[in-house]
Amino acid sequence: MEHSVEQKYNKWIVVLSVAIPLVVALLFGVNLRKLGYDVEPLSFLPPIYATINGITAVLLIAAVWSIKAGKRKQHELLIKVAIACSVAFLGMYVAYHMTADSTVFGDVNHNGILDADEATAIGGMRLLYLVILLSHILLSIVIIPFVLITYVRAISKSFERHKKIAKITFPLWLYVAVTGVIVYLMISPYYVR
């Protein structure tokens, strides 16, 4: 029975795991202002979606504590809210990037170019930022099927299998949430205000 419920969702897991990153990548490349639309940059969104990433991290930790304390309903609720936060983050992230120019790490004068003086001023911090950003982006793609599979195993009451994959899903998802906050804190001085 458990496997039949899971099999019912497998096609959706595959579709969403491929479609979400593709749609985000496509929309990320669309800048409404550069296409001639008169839209204001949604520059208020980055601190909001960074905060949502922080909330997601707290929810994930609380969810683990809840299940270890035997509070299954509380764990389920916390995970559902964490998933909702991740979806909200994604929507705001895409909306921001569709209405604003990309921010260059270290670009103090906000001209969209990292000149030699700016590069010298930030030194190795740029490499650190890029490593954190790249790992955040790659794992945010990888985590999609993990979250979906973990969730489906729970709702299909395949708790032993849920627990096995959750041991992988939790640290990956937590890393994505925490590095989302770190990336924001590192890039925020360079946003055009």
PDB file of C-alpha atoms in Angstrom:
ATOM      1  CA  MET A   1       0.000   0.000   0.000  1.00  0.00           C
ATOM      2  CA  GLU A   2       2.761   2.432   0.985  1.00  0.00           C
ATOM      3  CA  HIS A   3       4.578   1.960  -2.302  1.00  0.00           C
ATOM      4  CA  SER A   4       1.415   2.386  -4.365  1.00  0.00           C
ATOM      5  CA  VAL A   5       0.778   5.773  -2.750  1.00  0.00           C
ATOM      6  CA  GLU A   6       4.397   6.748  -3.411  1.00  0.00           C
ATOM      7  CA  GLN A   7       4.217   5.543  -7.008  1.00  0.00           C
ATOM      8  CA  LYS A   8       1.188   7.747  -7.537  1.00  0.00           C
ATOM      9  CA  TYR A   9       3.339  10.768  -6.690  1.00  0.00           C
ATOM     10  CA  ASN A  10       6.587   9.719  -8.414  1.00  0.00           C
ATOM     11  CA  LYS A  11       5.630  11.262 -11.747  1.00  0.00           C
ATOM     12  CA  TRP A  12       4.841  14.579 -10.016  1.00  0.00           C
ATOM     13  CA  ILE A  13       8.128  14.469  -8.123  1.00  0.00           C
ATOM     14  CA  VAL A  14      10.042  14.073 -11.380  1.00  0.00           C
ATOM     15  CA  VAL A  15       8.002  16.746 -13.182  1.00  0.00           C
ATOM     16  CA  LEU A  16       8.381  19.285 -10.367  1.00  0.00           C
ATOM     17  CA  SER A  17      12.058  18.480  -9.824  1.00  0.00           C
ATOM     18  CA  VAL A  18      12.755  19.318 -13.469  1.00  0.00           C
ATOM     19  CA  ALA A  19      10.142  22.031 -14.072  1.00  0.00           C
ATOM     20  CA  ILE A  20      10.856  24.229 -11.035  1.00  0.00           C
ATOM     21  CA  PRO A  21      14.566  24.806 -11.793  1.00  0.00           C
ATOM     22  CA  LEU A  22      13.830  25.256 -15.515  1.00  0.00           C
ATOM     23  CA  VAL A  23      11.056  27.780 -14.920  1.00  0.00           C
ATOM     24  CA  VAL A  24      13.158  29.664 -12.366  1.00  0.00           C
ATOM     25  CA  ALA A  25      16.120  29.746 -14.777  1.00  0.00           C
ATOM     26  CA  LEU A  26      13.905  30.991 -17.603  1.00  0.00           C
ATOM     27  CA  LEU A  27      12.224  33.648 -15.478  1.00  0.00           C
ATOM     28  CA  PHE A  28      15.541  34.654 -13.933  1.00  0.00           C
ATOM     29  CA  GLY A  29      16.686  35.595 -17.422  1.00  0.00           C
ATOM     30  CA  VAL A  30      13.642  37.811 -17.981  1.00  0.00           C
ATOM     31  CA  ASN A  31      14.001  41.405 -16.864  1.00  0.00           C
ATOM     32  CA  LEU A  32      10.683  43.192 -17.346  1.00  0.00           C
ATOM     33  CA  ARG A  33      12.307  46.632 -17.258  1.00  0.00           C
ATOM     34  CA  LYS A  34      14.759  45.713 -20.014  1.00  0.00           C
ATOM     35  CA  LEU A  35      11.815  44.432 -22.060  1.00  0.00           C
ATOM     36  CA  GLY A  36      10.278  47.904 -21.887  1.00  0.00           C
ATOM     37  CA  TYR A  37       7.697  47.349 -19.148  1.00  0.00           C
ATOM     38  CA  ASP A  38       7.280  50.223 -16.741  1.00  0.00           C
ATOM     39  CA  VAL A  39       7.710  48.343 -13.460  1.00  0.00           C
ATOM     40  CA  GLU A  40       9.394  49.463 -10.305  1.00  0.00           C
ATOM     41  CA  PRO A  41      12.225  47.230  -9.087  1.00  0.00           C
ATOM     42  CA  LEU A  42      10.962  45.177  -6.174  1.00  0.00           C
ATOM     43  CA  SER A  43      14.018  46.191  -4.162  1.00  0.00           C
ATOM     44  CA  PHE A  44      12.199  45.708  -0.854  1.00  0.00           C
ATOM     45  CA  LEU A  45      12.058  41.921  -1.392  1.00  0.00           C
ATOM     46  CA  PRO A  46      15.630  40.700  -0.668  1.00  0.00           C
ATOM     47  CA  PRO A  47      15.533  41.328   3.094  1.00  0.00           C
ATOM     48  CA  ILE A  48      12.090  39.724   3.220  1.00  0.00           C
ATOM     49  CA  TYR A  49      13.093  36.586   1.383  1.00  0.00           C
ATOM     50  CA  ALA A  50      16.343  36.372   3.354  1.00  0.00           C
ATOM     51  CA  THR A  51      14.272  36.515   6.537  1.00  0.00           C
ATOM     52  CA  ILE A  52      12.032  33.771   5.153  1.00  0.00           C
ATOM     53  CA  ASN A  53      15.151  31.654   4.606  1.00  0.00           C
ATOM     54  CA  GLY A  54      16.095  32.254   8.241  1.00  0.00           C
ATOM     55  CA  ILE A  55      12.591  31.314   9.373  1.00  0.00           C
ATOM     56  CA  THR A  56      12.805  28.153   7.266  1.00  0.00           C
ATOM     57  CA  ALA A  57      16.033  27.174   9.029  1.00  0.00           C
ATOM     58  CA  VAL A  58      14.424  27.677  12.447  1.00  0.00           C
ATOM     59  CA  LEU A  59      11.340  25.710  11.365  1.00  0.00           C
ATOM     60  CA  LEU A  60      13.490  22.810  10.172  1.00  0.00           C
ATOM     61  CA  ILE A  61      15.399  22.648  13.451  1.00  0.00           C
ATOM     62  CA  ALA A  62      12.137  22.868  15.415  1.00  0.00           C
ATOM     63  CA  ALA A  63      10.651  20.112  13.245  1.00  0.00           C
ATOM     64  CA  VAL A  64      13.542  17.774  14.069  1.00  0.00           C
ATOM     65  CA  TRP A  65      13.225  18.550  17.764  1.00  0.00           C
ATOM     66  CA  SER A  66       9.479  17.911  17.545  1.00  0.00           C
ATOM     67  CA  ILE A  67       9.790  14.499  15.956  1.00  0.00           C
ATOM     68  CA  LYS A  68      12.531  13.492  18.402  1.00  0.00           C
ATOM     69  CA  ALA A  69      10.132  14.456  21.205  1.00  0.00           C
ATOM     70  CA  GLY A  70       7.435  12.274  19.624  1.00  0.00           C
ATOM     71  CA  LYS A  71       5.278  15.215  18.546  1.00  0.00           C
ATOM     72  CA  ARG A  72       4.371  13.965  15.066  1.00  0.00           C
ATOM     73  CA  LYS A  73       1.539  16.444  14.375  1.00  0.00           C
ATOM     74  CA  GLN A  74       3.703  19.390  15.393  1.00  0.00           C
ATOM     75  CA  HIS A  75       6.530  18.044  13.206  1.00  0.00           C
ATOM     76  CA  GLU A  76       4.155  17.715  10.260  1.00  0.00           C
ATOM     77  CA  LEU A  77       2.858  21.267  10.709  1.00  0.00           C
ATOM     78  CA  LEU A  78       6.376  22.718  10.980  1.00  0.00           C
ATOM     79  CA  ILE A  79       7.467  20.924   7.807  1.00  0.00           C
ATOM     80  CA  LYS A  80       4.391  22.130   5.912  1.00  0.00           C
ATOM     81  CA  VAL A  81       5.130  25.711   6.985  1.00  0.00           C
ATOM     82  CA  ALA A  82       8.816  25.262   5.999  1.00  0.00           C
ATOM     83  CA  ILE A  83       7.712  24.076   2.549  1.00  0.00           C
ATOM     84  CA  ALA A  84       5.358  27.063   2.250  1.00  0.00           C
ATOM     85  CA  CYS A  85       8.214  29.385   3.256  1.00  0.00           C
ATOM     86  CA  SER A  86      10.458  27.848   0.597  1.00  0.00           C
ATOM     87  CA  VAL A  87       7.761  28.352  -2.036  1.00  0.00           C
ATOM     88  CA  ALA A  88       7.239  31.959  -0.888  1.00  0.00           C
ATOM     89  CA  PHE A  89      10.998  32.553  -1.014  1.00  0.00           C
ATOM     90  CA  LEU A  90      11.157  31.221  -4.554  1.00  0.00           C
ATOM     91  CA  GLY A  91       8.297  33.420  -5.741  1.00  0.00           C
ATOM     92  CA  MET A  92       9.805  36.558  -4.219  1.00  0.00           C
ATOM     93  CA  TYR A  93      13.291  35.723  -5.466  1.00  0.00           C
ATOM     94  CA  VAL A  94      12.058  35.345  -9.041  1.00  0.00           C
ATOM     95  CA  ALA A  95       9.887  38.488  -8.792  1.00  0.00           C
ATOM     96  CA  TYR A  96      12.840  40.529  -7.551  1.00  0.00           C
ATOM     97  CA  HIS A  97      15.144  39.333 -10.317  1.00  0.00           C
ATOM     98  CA  MET A  98      12.488  39.944 -12.974  1.00  0.00           C
ATOM     99  CA  THR A  99      12.264  43.607 -11.964  1.00  0.00           C
ATOM    100  CA  ALA A 100      15.787  44.526 -10.872  1.00  0.00           C
ATOM    101  CA  ASP A 101      19.252  44.497 -12.374  1.00  0.00           C
ATOM    102  CA  SER A 102      21.651  41.893 -11.034  1.00  0.00           C
ATOM    103  CA  THR A 103      23.863  43.041  -8.200  1.00  0.00           C
ATOM    104  CA  VAL A 104      27.595  42.482  -8.543  1.00  0.00           C
ATOM    105  CA  PHE A 105      29.398  41.508  -5.332  1.00  0.00           C
ATOM    106  CA  GLY A 106      31.913  44.242  -4.500  1.00  0.00           C
ATOM    107  CA  ASP A 107      30.429  46.828  -6.892  1.00  0.00           C
ATOM    108  CA  VAL A 108      30.573  49.787  -4.512  1.00  0.00           C
ATOM    109  CA  ASN A 109      29.691  52.414  -7.129  1.00  0.00           C
ATOM    110  CA  HIS A 110      26.691  50.363  -8.385  1.00  0.00           C
ATOM    111  CA  ASN A 111      27.599  50.588 -12.072  1.00  0.00           C
ATOM    112  CA  GLY A 112      27.178  46.829 -12.606  1.00  0.00           C
ATOM    113  CA  ILE A 113      30.898  46.306 -13.192  1.00  0.00           C
ATOM    114  CA  LEU A 114      33.535  45.165 -10.733  1.00  0.00           C
ATOM    115  CA  ASP A 115      36.513  47.357 -11.579  1.00  0.00           C
ATOM    116  CA  ALA A 116      40.098  46.631 -10.521  1.00  0.00           C
ATOM    117  CA  ASP A 117      39.995  48.905  -7.456  1.00  0.00           C
ATOM    118  CA  GLU A 118      36.761  47.332  -6.231  1.00  0.00           C
ATOM    119  CA  ALA A 119      38.143  43.823  -6.818  1.00  0.00           C
ATOM    120  CA  THR A 120      41.288  44.688  -4.874  1.00  0.00           C
ATOM    121  CA  ALA A 121      39.242  46.146  -2.018  1.00  0.00           C
ATOM    122  CA  ILE A 122      37.194  42.969  -1.503  1.00  0.00           C
ATOM    123  CA  GLY A 123      40.059  40.542  -2.162  1.00  0.00           C
ATOM    124  CA  GLY A 124      39.291  36.911  -1.337  1.00  0.00           C
ATOM    125  CA  MET A 125      35.808  37.719  -0.049  1.00  0.00           C
ATOM    126  CA  ARG A 126      34.516  37.588  -3.623  1.00  0.00           C
ATOM    127  CA  LEU A 127      35.716  33.999  -4.025  1.00  0.00           C
ATOM    128  CA  LEU A 128      34.170  33.050  -0.680  1.00  0.00           C
ATOM    129  CA  TYR A 129      30.896  34.704  -1.722  1.00  0.00           C
ATOM    130  CA  LEU A 130      30.871  32.906  -5.078  1.00  0.00           C
ATOM    131  CA  VAL A 131      31.572  29.512  -3.458  1.00  0.00           C
ATOM    132  CA  ILE A 132      28.730  29.999  -0.974  1.00  0.00           C
ATOM    133  CA  LEU A 133      26.392  31.316  -3.688  1.00  0.00           C
ATOM    134  CA  LEU A 134      27.184  28.502  -6.120  1.00  0.00           C
ATOM    135  CA  SER A 135      26.755  25.799  -3.475  1.00  0.00           C
ATOM    136  CA  HIS A 136      23.488  27.444  -2.376  1.00  0.00           C
ATOM    137  CA  ILE A 137      22.135  27.506  -5.933  1.00  0.00           C
ATOM    138  CA  LEU A 138      23.198  23.954  -6.796  1.00  0.00           C
ATOM    139  CA  LEU A 139      21.841  22.484  -3.572  1.00  0.00           C
ATOM    140  CA  SER A 140      18.597  24.455  -3.925  1.00  0.00           C
ATOM    141  CA  ILE A 141      18.067  22.492  -7.149  1.00  0.00           C
ATOM    142  CA  VAL A 142      19.152  19.171  -5.631  1.00  0.00           C
ATOM    143  CA  ILE A 143      16.935  19.623  -2.590  1.00  0.00           C
ATOM    144  CA  ILE A 144      13.674  19.771  -4.552  1.00  0.00           C
ATOM    145  CA  PRO A 145      13.323  16.019  -5.185  1.00  0.00           C
ATOM    146  CA  PHE A 146      14.658  15.231  -1.713  1.00  0.00           C
ATOM    147  CA  VAL A 147      11.992  17.363  -0.027  1.00  0.00           C
ATOM    148  CA  LEU A 148       9.255  15.955  -2.245  1.00  0.00           C
ATOM    149  CA  ILE A 149      10.293  12.317  -1.757  1.00  0.00           C
ATOM    150  CA  THR A 150      10.684  12.807   1.989  1.00  0.00           C
ATOM    151  CA  TYR A 151       7.248  14.414   2.213  1.00  0.00           C
ATOM    152  CA  VAL A 152       5.560  11.735   0.090  1.00  0.00           C
ATOM    153  CA  ARG A 153       7.077   8.971   2.204  1.00  0.00           C
ATOM    154  CA  ALA A 154       5.612  10.630   5.282  1.00  0.00           C
ATOM    155  CA  ILE A 155       2.128  11.064   3.858  1.00  0.00           C
ATOM    156  CA  SER A 156       2.190   7.481   2.600  1.00  0.00           C
ATOM    157  CA  LYS A 157       3.075   6.413   6.158  1.00  0.00           C
ATOM    158  CA  SER A 158       6.319   4.803   5.044  1.00  0.00           C
ATOM    159  CA  PHE A 159       7.980   6.206   8.150  1.00  0.00           C
ATOM    160  CA  GLU A 160      11.140   4.062   8.170  1.00  0.00           C
ATOM    161  CA  ARG A 161      11.923   5.034   4.578  1.00  0.00           C
ATOM    162  CA  HIS A 162      10.916   8.639   5.393  1.00  0.00           C
ATOM    163  CA  LYS A 163      13.353   8.680   8.290  1.00  0.00           C
ATOM    164  CA  LYS A 164      16.194   7.329   6.115  1.00  0.00           C
ATOM    165  CA  ILE A 165      15.877  10.003   3.447  1.00  0.00           C
ATOM    166  CA  ALA A 166      15.083  12.741   5.976  1.00  0.00           C
ATOM    167  CA  LYS A 167      18.589  12.230   7.395  1.00  0.00           C
ATOM    168  CA  ILE A 168      19.886  13.437   4.017  1.00  0.00           C
ATOM    169  CA  THR A 169      17.157  15.983   3.274  1.00  0.00           C
ATOM    170  CA  PHE A 170      17.394  17.834   6.585  1.00  0.00           C
ATOM    171  CA  PRO A 171      21.069  18.922   6.431  1.00  0.00           C
ATOM    172  CA  LEU A 172      20.825  19.795   2.733  1.00  0.00           C
ATOM    173  CA  TRP A 173      17.669  21.869   3.212  1.00  0.00           C
ATOM    174  CA  LEU A 174      19.084  23.513   6.328  1.00  0.00           C
ATOM    175  CA  TYR A 175      22.266  24.383   4.421  1.00  0.00           C
ATOM    176  CA  VAL A 176      20.240  25.969   1.611  1.00  0.00           C
ATOM    177  CA  ALA A 177      18.177  27.998   4.102  1.00  0.00           C
ATOM    178  CA  VAL A 178      21.184  29.198   6.125  1.00  0.00           C
ATOM    179  CA  THR A 179      23.346  30.010   3.102  1.00  0.00           C
ATOM    180  CA  GLY A 180      20.426  31.980   1.663  1.00  0.00           C
ATOM    181  CA  VAL A 181      20.718  34.294   4.654  1.00  0.00           C
ATOM    182  CA  ILE A 182      24.516  34.404   4.403  1.00  0.00           C
ATOM    183  CA  VAL A 183      24.389  35.255   0.688  1.00  0.00           C
ATOM    184  CA  TYR A 184      21.955  38.090   1.410  1.00  0.00           C
ATOM    185  CA  LEU A 185      24.111  39.478   4.231  1.00  0.00           C
ATOM    186  CA  MET A 186      27.187  39.371   2.018  1.00  0.00           C
ATOM    187  CA  ILE A 187      25.578  40.984  -1.069  1.00  0.00           C
ATOM    188  CA  SER A 188      23.294  43.494   0.671  1.00  0.00           C
ATOM    189  CA  PRO A 189      25.887  46.306   0.918  1.00  0.00           C
ATOM    190  CA  TYR A 190      26.054  46.333  -2.883  1.00  0.00           C
ATOM    191  CA  TYR A 191      22.336  46.586  -3.642  1.00  0.00           C
ATOM    192  CA  VAL A 192      21.276  49.797  -5.367  1.00  0.00           C
ATOM    193  CA  ARG A 193      19.033  51.562  -2.869  1.00  0.00           C
TER     194      ARG A 193
END
